Amino acid sequence: MRKSSPLAVLAACAAFALAAAAQTAPGPKTSSKPADLSGNWLAGPAVQSISLADPGGKMRGKEPDIPYTPWSLQKTLSEYPATGPDARFELTTDPWVDYCEPPTLWRTYIQPARTMFVQTPGAVYILHELMQSFRIVRLNSQHPADPDPTYWGDSIGWYENGDTLVVDSIGFNDRTWLDQLGHPHTEKLHYIERYRRIDPKTLQLEVTIDDPGAYTKPFTTRRNFKIANTPFLQDPWVCSVRENQHLRDAVGAPAVSQGVK
């Protein structure tokens, strides 16, 4: 079967998004001069947790900046991460490892994979090397009244101050983790991203997580990106259930048989 080129796929997506934007009533937000997000971006440094107070994940369940509800605390501590201080790869409940469900959202940016932004008048396309996935952010639009829950949600955006892209997303399902450690979210999640280029080689992302189903109040986290020297998609990264099972058999099963705790 002949495969479509990435440019052809992107062009088709652009046409679709522009048509959709034309059919959607304008939202309350309007854009300023577009921010310059051009570049091949890599986030860092490596972290495990969405918590700014505990990026390494050593205080899982006790982070001072994560306002747990009783449910989200119990849910977090019931999960078995595949990485981090409490790693139990042989028993992991990580949906990305077990089922290759997309990591999405902030978790995408704690992996060593690159990101690019394609900016058009009607939409911004966020291209992820991780899982070779992408998001469509409709500009100056509005959310559907009752969006069907999906992994990536429904995203609209606008520019502010000539240097910031704001992305407002709702309509998520509840199947993904927010980070490597199993912090959950619900379908009530409202996820707000602010991308700002603070110098020619640095992009700053501030995220507000507002999920009354899982947390008692909104909280924020941040990531910085640097221009990457390695070309985008030079090292494609996909998730394979077959390869994950091979790793589980080769690493996890021996660990269990030897009584690793």
PDB file of C-alpha atoms in Angstrom:
ATOM      1  CA  MET A   1       0.000   0.000   0.000  1.00  0.00           C
ATOM      2  CA  ARG A   2       1.354   3.441  -0.916  1.00  0.00           C
ATOM      3  CA  LYS A   3       1.802   5.707   2.093  1.00  0.00           C
ATOM      4  CA  SER A   4       0.821   9.379   2.020  1.00  0.00           C
ATOM      5  CA  SER A   5       3.656  11.819   2.600  1.00  0.00           C
ATOM      6  CA  PRO A   6       3.653  13.805   5.884  1.00  0.00           C
ATOM      7  CA  LEU A   7       3.231  17.043   3.934  1.00  0.00           C
ATOM      8  CA  ALA A   8       0.194  15.681   2.125  1.00  0.00           C
ATOM      9  CA  VAL A   9      -1.391  14.579   5.387  1.00  0.00           C
ATOM     10  CA  LEU A  10      -0.673  17.962   6.978  1.00  0.00           C
ATOM     11  CA  ALA A  11      -2.139  19.809   4.011  1.00  0.00           C
ATOM     12  CA  ALA A  12      -5.309  17.738   4.255  1.00  0.00           C
ATOM     13  CA  CYS A  13      -5.558  18.452   7.990  1.00  0.00           C
ATOM     14  CA  ALA A  14      -5.077  22.168   7.371  1.00  0.00           C
ATOM     15  CA  ALA A  15      -7.860  22.240   4.808  1.00  0.00           C
ATOM     16  CA  PHE A  16     -10.172  20.369   7.173  1.00  0.00           C
ATOM     17  CA  ALA A  17      -9.462  22.694  10.112  1.00  0.00           C
ATOM     18  CA  LEU A  18      -9.929  25.853   8.047  1.00  0.00           C
ATOM     19  CA  ALA A  19     -13.268  24.565   6.809  1.00  0.00           C
ATOM     20  CA  ALA A  20     -14.325  23.686  10.345  1.00  0.00           C
ATOM     21  CA  ALA A  21     -13.285  27.090  11.642  1.00  0.00           C
ATOM     22  CA  ALA A  22     -15.303  28.800   8.947  1.00  0.00           C
ATOM     23  CA  GLN A  23     -18.430  26.949  10.145  1.00  0.00           C
ATOM     24  CA  THR A  24     -17.904  27.750  13.836  1.00  0.00           C
ATOM     25  CA  ALA A  25     -19.176  30.928  15.449  1.00  0.00           C
ATOM     26  CA  PRO A  26     -16.385  33.107  16.840  1.00  0.00           C
ATOM     27  CA  GLY A  27     -15.585  32.692  20.503  1.00  0.00           C
ATOM     28  CA  PRO A  28     -15.146  35.512  23.005  1.00  0.00           C
ATOM     29  CA  LYS A  29     -11.374  35.638  22.518  1.00  0.00           C
ATOM     30  CA  THR A  30      -9.632  37.470  19.706  1.00  0.00           C
ATOM     31  CA  SER A  31      -6.018  37.216  18.659  1.00  0.00           C
ATOM     32  CA  SER A  32      -3.254  39.770  18.780  1.00  0.00           C
ATOM     33  CA  LYS A  33      -0.256  39.546  16.488  1.00  0.00           C
ATOM     34  CA  PRO A  34       0.724  35.862  16.164  1.00  0.00           C
ATOM     35  CA  ALA A  35       3.517  34.672  18.423  1.00  0.00           C
ATOM     36  CA  ASP A  36       6.541  33.206  16.646  1.00  0.00           C
ATOM     37  CA  LEU A  37       6.647  29.522  17.671  1.00  0.00           C
ATOM     38  CA  SER A  38       8.736  28.348  14.741  1.00  0.00           C
ATOM     39  CA  GLY A  39      11.468  25.869  15.531  1.00  0.00           C
ATOM     40  CA  ASN A  40      12.183  22.278  16.457  1.00  0.00           C
ATOM     41  CA  TRP A  41      11.604  22.116  20.216  1.00  0.00           C
ATOM     42  CA  LEU A  42      12.745  19.696  22.904  1.00  0.00           C
ATOM     43  CA  ALA A  43      11.493  20.014  26.487  1.00  0.00           C
ATOM     44  CA  GLY A  44      13.714  19.481  29.494  1.00  0.00           C
ATOM     45  CA  PRO A  45      14.988  18.535  31.948  1.00  0.00           C
ATOM     46  CA  ALA A  46      13.659  14.994  32.423  1.00  0.00           C
ATOM     47  CA  VAL A  47      11.014  14.692  35.148  1.00  0.00           C
ATOM     48  CA  GLN A  48       8.590  12.065  36.433  1.00  0.00           C
ATOM     49  CA  SER A  49       5.849  14.120  38.073  1.00  0.00           C
ATOM     50  CA  ILE A  50       3.570  16.972  37.134  1.00  0.00           C
ATOM     51  CA  SER A  51       4.412  18.478  40.528  1.00  0.00           C
ATOM     52  CA  LEU A  52       6.784  21.449  40.444  1.00  0.00           C
ATOM     53  CA  ALA A  53       7.665  20.804  44.087  1.00  0.00           C
ATOM     54  CA  ASP A  54       8.539  17.146  43.439  1.00  0.00           C
ATOM     55  CA  PRO A  55       9.551  16.676  39.777  1.00  0.00           C
ATOM     56  CA  GLY A  56      11.411  13.447  40.548  1.00  0.00           C
ATOM     57  CA  GLY A  57       8.373  11.808  42.118  1.00  0.00           C
ATOM     58  CA  LYS A  58       9.878  11.002  45.534  1.00  0.00           C
ATOM     59  CA  MET A  59       6.853  12.380  47.416  1.00  0.00           C
ATOM     60  CA  ARG A  60       4.093  10.749  45.391  1.00  0.00           C
ATOM     61  CA  GLY A  61       0.824  11.359  47.216  1.00  0.00           C
ATOM     62  CA  LYS A  62       2.365  13.994  49.514  1.00  0.00           C
ATOM     63  CA  GLU A  63       3.279  16.777  47.071  1.00  0.00           C
ATOM     64  CA  PRO A  64       2.438  20.176  48.612  1.00  0.00           C
ATOM     65  CA  ASP A  65       1.369  21.688  45.283  1.00  0.00           C
ATOM     66  CA  ILE A  66      -1.110  19.002  44.148  1.00  0.00           C
ATOM     67  CA  PRO A  67      -4.563  19.603  45.732  1.00  0.00           C
ATOM     68  CA  TYR A  68      -5.830  16.021  45.795  1.00  0.00           C
ATOM     69  CA  THR A  69      -9.377  14.973  46.477  1.00  0.00           C
ATOM     70  CA  PRO A  70      -9.648  11.719  48.439  1.00  0.00           C
ATOM     71  CA  TRP A  71     -10.485   9.931  45.185  1.00  0.00           C
ATOM     72  CA  SER A  72      -7.495  11.227  43.212  1.00  0.00           C
ATOM     73  CA  LEU A  73      -5.111  10.499  46.067  1.00  0.00           C
ATOM     74  CA  GLN A  74      -6.346   6.920  46.357  1.00  0.00           C
ATOM     75  CA  LYS A  75      -6.300   6.521  42.589  1.00  0.00           C
ATOM     76  CA  THR A  76      -2.725   7.808  42.287  1.00  0.00           C
ATOM     77  CA  LEU A  77      -1.406   5.527  45.016  1.00  0.00           C
ATOM     78  CA  SER A  78      -3.227   2.516  43.559  1.00  0.00           C
ATOM     79  CA  GLU A  79      -1.321   2.755  40.270  1.00  0.00           C
ATOM     80  CA  TYR A  80       1.968   0.990  39.495  1.00  0.00           C
ATOM     81  CA  PRO A  81       4.260   3.295  37.489  1.00  0.00           C
ATOM     82  CA  ALA A  82       6.692   1.800  34.998  1.00  0.00           C
ATOM     83  CA  THR A  83       9.376   4.395  35.846  1.00  0.00           C
ATOM     84  CA  GLY A  84      10.390   6.594  38.759  1.00  0.00           C
ATOM     85  CA  PRO A  85      11.147   5.945  42.427  1.00  0.00           C
ATOM     86  CA  ASP A  86       8.156   3.590  42.825  1.00  0.00           C
ATOM     87  CA  ALA A  87       8.650   1.804  39.502  1.00  0.00           C
ATOM     88  CA  ARG A  88       7.066  -1.635  39.159  1.00  0.00           C
ATOM     89  CA  PHE A  89       7.405  -2.329  35.463  1.00  0.00           C
ATOM     90  CA  GLU A  90       6.519  -5.986  35.926  1.00  0.00           C
ATOM     91  CA  LEU A  91       3.152  -4.969  37.438  1.00  0.00           C
ATOM     92  CA  THR A  92       2.595  -1.595  35.789  1.00  0.00           C
ATOM     93  CA  THR A  93      -0.916  -0.290  35.265  1.00  0.00           C
ATOM     94  CA  ASP A  94       0.310   2.481  32.938  1.00  0.00           C
ATOM     95  CA  PRO A  95      -2.194   2.638  30.034  1.00  0.00           C
ATOM     96  CA  TRP A  96       0.538   3.813  27.676  1.00  0.00           C
ATOM     97  CA  VAL A  97       2.687   0.755  28.420  1.00  0.00           C
ATOM     98  CA  ASP A  98      -0.167  -1.740  28.691  1.00  0.00           C
ATOM     99  CA  TYR A  99      -2.327  -0.625  25.771  1.00  0.00           C
ATOM    100  CA  CYS A 100      -0.313   1.967  23.804  1.00  0.00           C
ATOM    101  CA  GLU A 101      -3.007   4.518  24.539  1.00  0.00           C
ATOM    102  CA  PRO A 102      -1.625   7.995  23.760  1.00  0.00           C
ATOM    103  CA  PRO A 103       0.168   9.760  26.625  1.00  0.00           C
ATOM    104  CA  THR A 104      -1.260  13.149  25.483  1.00  0.00           C
ATOM    105  CA  LEU A 105      -1.100  16.586  27.063  1.00  0.00           C
ATOM    106  CA  TRP A 106       1.633  17.454  29.553  1.00  0.00           C
ATOM    107  CA  ARG A 107       2.955  13.894  29.695  1.00  0.00           C
ATOM    108  CA  THR A 108       4.026  14.194  26.066  1.00  0.00           C
ATOM    109  CA  TYR A 109       6.433  16.947  27.070  1.00  0.00           C
ATOM    110  CA  ILE A 110       8.298  14.929  29.702  1.00  0.00           C
ATOM    111  CA  GLN A 111       9.561  12.474  27.078  1.00  0.00           C
ATOM    112  CA  PRO A 112      12.791  13.037  25.092  1.00  0.00           C
ATOM    113  CA  ALA A 113      10.917  13.706  21.863  1.00  0.00           C
ATOM    114  CA  ARG A 114      10.640  16.864  19.801  1.00  0.00           C
ATOM    115  CA  THR A 115       7.676  19.121  18.975  1.00  0.00           C
ATOM    116  CA  MET A 116       6.952  21.559  16.142  1.00  0.00           C
ATOM    117  CA  PHE A 117       4.235  24.172  15.612  1.00  0.00           C
ATOM    118  CA  VAL A 118       2.718  24.869  12.198  1.00  0.00           C
ATOM    119  CA  GLN A 119       0.866  28.198  12.330  1.00  0.00           C
ATOM    120  CA  THR A 120      -1.837  29.152   9.826  1.00  0.00           C
ATOM    121  CA  PRO A 121      -4.498  31.893   9.961  1.00  0.00           C
ATOM    122  CA  GLY A 122      -7.210  29.458  11.033  1.00  0.00           C
ATOM    123  CA  ALA A 123      -5.389  26.955  13.218  1.00  0.00           C
ATOM    124  CA  VAL A 124      -2.162  25.938  14.896  1.00  0.00           C
ATOM    125  CA  TYR A 125      -1.007  22.356  14.371  1.00  0.00           C
ATOM    126  CA  ILE A 126       1.125  20.938  17.166  1.00  0.00           C
ATOM    127  CA  LEU A 127       3.196  18.080  15.764  1.00  0.00           C
ATOM    128  CA  HIS A 128       4.651  15.552  18.196  1.00  0.00           C
ATOM    129  CA  GLU A 129       7.518  13.227  17.389  1.00  0.00           C
ATOM    130  CA  LEU A 130       6.236  11.055  20.241  1.00  0.00           C
ATOM    131  CA  MET A 131       3.794   8.542  18.735  1.00  0.00           C
ATOM    132  CA  GLN A 132       3.948  10.647  15.538  1.00  0.00           C
ATOM    133  CA  SER A 133       0.783  12.398  16.694  1.00  0.00           C
ATOM    134  CA  PHE A 134      -0.620  15.897  16.232  1.00  0.00           C
ATOM    135  CA  ARG A 135      -3.204  18.298  17.643  1.00  0.00           C
ATOM    136  CA  ILE A 136      -5.357  20.874  15.880  1.00  0.00           C
ATOM    137  CA  VAL A 137      -5.914  24.118  17.777  1.00  0.00           C
ATOM    138  CA  ARG A 138      -8.678  26.156  16.124  1.00  0.00           C
ATOM    139  CA  LEU A 139      -8.005  29.888  16.416  1.00  0.00           C
ATOM    140  CA  ASN A 140     -10.660  32.383  17.543  1.00  0.00           C
ATOM    141  CA  SER A 141     -13.257  29.634  17.712  1.00  0.00           C
ATOM    142  CA  GLN A 142     -15.390  28.137  20.456  1.00  0.00           C
ATOM    143  CA  HIS A 143     -15.922  24.706  21.949  1.00  0.00           C
ATOM    144  CA  PRO A 144     -18.910  22.539  21.017  1.00  0.00           C
ATOM    145  CA  ALA A 145     -21.647  22.690  23.626  1.00  0.00           C
ATOM    146  CA  ASP A 146     -21.188  19.019  24.558  1.00  0.00           C
ATOM    147  CA  PRO A 147     -18.030  17.570  22.991  1.00  0.00           C
ATOM    148  CA  ASP A 148     -17.583  13.809  22.826  1.00  0.00           C
ATOM    149  CA  PRO A 149     -14.773  12.777  25.206  1.00  0.00           C
ATOM    150  CA  THR A 150     -11.499  11.962  23.400  1.00  0.00           C
ATOM    151  CA  TYR A 151      -7.858  11.440  24.345  1.00  0.00           C
ATOM    152  CA  TRP A 152      -6.729  14.883  23.140  1.00  0.00           C
ATOM    153  CA  GLY A 153      -9.943  16.780  23.865  1.00  0.00           C
ATOM    154  CA  ASP A 154     -11.241  19.771  21.907  1.00  0.00           C
ATOM    155  CA  SER A 155      -8.768  22.648  21.618  1.00  0.00           C
ATOM    156  CA  ILE A 156      -9.280  26.285  20.724  1.00  0.00           C
ATOM    157  CA  GLY A 157      -6.690  29.052  20.937  1.00  0.00           C
ATOM    158  CA  TRP A 158      -5.774  32.690  20.544  1.00  0.00           C
ATOM    159  CA  TYR A 159      -2.687  34.905  20.695  1.00  0.00           C
ATOM    160  CA  GLU A 160      -1.956  37.399  23.440  1.00  0.00           C
ATOM    161  CA  ASN A 161       0.571  40.260  23.617  1.00  0.00           C
ATOM    162  CA  GLY A 162       2.200  39.222  20.344  1.00  0.00           C
ATOM    163  CA  ASP A 163       4.348  36.618  22.110  1.00  0.00           C
ATOM    164  CA  THR A 164       1.973  34.024  23.625  1.00  0.00           C
ATOM    165  CA  LEU A 165      -0.272  31.274  22.253  1.00  0.00           C
ATOM    166  CA  VAL A 166      -3.069  30.339  24.662  1.00  0.00           C
ATOM    167  CA  VAL A 167      -4.654  26.914  24.132  1.00  0.00           C
ATOM    168  CA  ASP A 168      -7.919  26.118  25.928  1.00  0.00           C
ATOM    169  CA  SER A 169      -8.966  22.442  25.921  1.00  0.00           C
ATOM    170  CA  ILE A 170     -11.960  20.489  27.260  1.00  0.00           C
ATOM    171  CA  GLY A 171     -13.744  17.291  26.253  1.00  0.00           C
ATOM    172  CA  PHE A 172     -11.254  14.702  27.486  1.00  0.00           C
ATOM    173  CA  ASN A 173     -11.871  11.101  28.349  1.00  0.00           C
ATOM    174  CA  ASP A 174     -10.481   9.868  31.668  1.00  0.00           C
ATOM    175  CA  ARG A 175      -8.196   7.101  30.409  1.00  0.00           C
ATOM    176  CA  THR A 176      -4.803   8.807  30.487  1.00  0.00           C
ATOM    177  CA  TRP A 177      -2.340   9.763  33.212  1.00  0.00           C
ATOM    178  CA  LEU A 178      -1.140  13.338  33.621  1.00  0.00           C
ATOM    179  CA  ASP A 179       2.451  12.160  34.140  1.00  0.00           C
ATOM    180  CA  GLN A 180       4.615   9.063  34.621  1.00  0.00           C
ATOM    181  CA  LEU A 181       3.402   8.464  38.171  1.00  0.00           C
ATOM    182  CA  GLY A 182      -0.303   7.882  37.625  1.00  0.00           C
ATOM    183  CA  HIS A 183      -1.837  11.239  38.579  1.00  0.00           C
ATOM    184  CA  PRO A 184      -5.354  10.958  37.166  1.00  0.00           C
ATOM    185  CA  HIS A 185      -7.910  13.284  35.680  1.00  0.00           C
ATOM    186  CA  THR A 186     -11.607  13.057  34.906  1.00  0.00           C
ATOM    187  CA  GLU A 187     -13.841  14.103  32.020  1.00  0.00           C
ATOM    188  CA  LYS A 188     -14.309  17.436  33.834  1.00  0.00           C
ATOM    189  CA  LEU A 189     -10.721  18.433  33.050  1.00  0.00           C
ATOM    190  CA  HIS A 190     -10.226  21.973  31.732  1.00  0.00           C
ATOM    191  CA  TYR A 191      -6.640  22.262  30.488  1.00  0.00           C
ATOM    192  CA  ILE A 192      -5.132  25.675  29.679  1.00  0.00           C
ATOM    193  CA  GLU A 193      -1.698  26.046  28.050  1.00  0.00           C
ATOM    194  CA  ARG A 194       0.281  29.239  27.559  1.00  0.00           C
ATOM    195  CA  TYR A 195       3.207  28.939  25.118  1.00  0.00           C
ATOM    196  CA  ARG A 196       5.563  31.925  25.187  1.00  0.00           C
ATOM    197  CA  ARG A 197       8.870  32.382  23.389  1.00  0.00           C
ATOM    198  CA  ILE A 198      11.083  34.075  25.952  1.00  0.00           C
ATOM    199  CA  ASP A 199      14.204  34.245  23.772  1.00  0.00           C
ATOM    200  CA  PRO A 200      15.248  32.974  20.311  1.00  0.00           C
ATOM    201  CA  LYS A 201      16.185  29.521  21.653  1.00  0.00           C
ATOM    202  CA  THR A 202      13.726  29.089  24.538  1.00  0.00           C
ATOM    203  CA  LEU A 203       9.983  28.386  24.637  1.00  0.00           C
ATOM    204  CA  GLN A 204       8.145  28.438  27.962  1.00  0.00           C
ATOM    205  CA  LEU A 205       4.950  26.487  28.653  1.00  0.00           C
ATOM    206  CA  GLU A 206       2.715  27.178  31.646  1.00  0.00           C
ATOM    207  CA  VAL A 207      -0.205  24.802  32.196  1.00  0.00           C
ATOM    208  CA  THR A 208      -3.237  25.276  34.435  1.00  0.00           C
ATOM    209  CA  ILE A 209      -5.039  22.074  35.405  1.00  0.00           C
ATOM    210  CA  ASP A 210      -8.624  22.692  36.469  1.00  0.00           C
ATOM    211  CA  ASP A 211     -10.418  19.420  37.202  1.00  0.00           C
ATOM    212  CA  PRO A 212     -13.012  19.588  39.994  1.00  0.00           C
ATOM    213  CA  GLY A 213     -13.604  15.855  39.596  1.00  0.00           C
ATOM    214  CA  ALA A 214     -10.051  15.074  40.730  1.00  0.00           C
ATOM    215  CA  TYR A 215      -8.554  18.114  42.485  1.00  0.00           C
ATOM    216  CA  THR A 216      -9.938  20.597  44.992  1.00  0.00           C
ATOM    217  CA  LYS A 217      -8.693  23.656  43.100  1.00  0.00           C
ATOM    218  CA  PRO A 218      -6.771  24.532  39.920  1.00  0.00           C
ATOM    219  CA  PHE A 219      -2.991  24.211  40.000  1.00  0.00           C
ATOM    220  CA  THR A 220      -0.173  24.986  37.588  1.00  0.00           C
ATOM    221  CA  THR A 221       2.959  23.369  36.226  1.00  0.00           C
ATOM    222  CA  ARG A 222       5.647  24.501  33.766  1.00  0.00           C
ATOM    223  CA  ARG A 223       8.103  23.230  31.180  1.00  0.00           C
ATOM    224  CA  ASN A 224      10.824  24.922  29.143  1.00  0.00           C
ATOM    225  CA  PHE A 225      11.785  23.922  25.627  1.00  0.00           C
ATOM    226  CA  LYS A 226      15.074  24.496  23.824  1.00  0.00           C
ATOM    227  CA  ILE A 227      15.805  24.449  20.113  1.00  0.00           C
ATOM    228  CA  ALA A 228      16.834  20.906  19.208  1.00  0.00           C
ATOM    229  CA  ASN A 229      19.821  20.152  16.993  1.00  0.00           C
ATOM    230  CA  THR A 230      18.488  16.776  15.836  1.00  0.00           C
ATOM    231  CA  PRO A 231      16.040  17.086  12.909  1.00  0.00           C
ATOM    232  CA  PHE A 232      12.365  16.527  13.658  1.00  0.00           C
ATOM    233  CA  LEU A 233      11.293  12.892  13.111  1.00  0.00           C
ATOM    234  CA  GLN A 234      14.847  11.701  12.562  1.00  0.00           C
ATOM    235  CA  ASP A 235      14.095   9.170  15.298  1.00  0.00           C
ATOM    236  CA  PRO A 236      10.401   8.225  14.940  1.00  0.00           C
ATOM    237  CA  TRP A 237       8.920   7.015  18.203  1.00  0.00           C
ATOM    238  CA  VAL A 238       5.932   4.702  18.207  1.00  0.00           C
ATOM    239  CA  CYS A 239       4.319   2.464  20.813  1.00  0.00           C
ATOM    240  CA  SER A 240       4.055  -1.241  20.032  1.00  0.00           C
ATOM    241  CA  VAL A 241       2.063  -3.643  22.206  1.00  0.00           C
ATOM    242  CA  ARG A 242       4.204  -6.443  20.763  1.00  0.00           C
ATOM    243  CA  GLU A 243       7.473  -4.760  21.822  1.00  0.00           C
ATOM    244  CA  ASN A 244       6.075  -3.834  25.229  1.00  0.00           C
ATOM    245  CA  GLN A 245       5.044  -7.439  25.805  1.00  0.00           C
ATOM    246  CA  HIS A 246       8.507  -8.636  24.761  1.00  0.00           C
ATOM    247  CA  LEU A 247      10.067  -6.252  27.288  1.00  0.00           C
ATOM    248  CA  ARG A 248       7.620  -7.378  29.950  1.00  0.00           C
ATOM    249  CA  ASP A 249       8.529 -11.026  29.281  1.00  0.00           C
ATOM    250  CA  ALA A 250      12.263 -10.294  29.203  1.00  0.00           C
ATOM    251  CA  VAL A 251      12.428  -7.941  32.179  1.00  0.00           C
ATOM    252  CA  GLY A 252       9.185  -8.078  34.139  1.00  0.00           C
ATOM    253  CA  ALA A 253       8.669 -11.831  34.348  1.00  0.00           C
ATOM    254  CA  PRO A 254      12.208 -12.562  35.615  1.00  0.00           C
ATOM    255  CA  ALA A 255      11.831  -9.806  38.211  1.00  0.00           C
ATOM    256  CA  VAL A 256       8.630 -11.359  39.513  1.00  0.00           C
ATOM    257  CA  SER A 257      10.097 -14.878  39.569  1.00  0.00           C
ATOM    258  CA  GLN A 258      13.087 -13.597  41.558  1.00  0.00           C
ATOM    259  CA  GLY A 259      10.855 -11.838  44.058  1.00  0.00           C
ATOM    260  CA  VAL A 260      11.899  -8.270  43.261  1.00  0.00           C
ATOM    261  CA  LYS A 261       9.978  -5.819  45.428  1.00  0.00           C
TER     262      LYS A 261
END
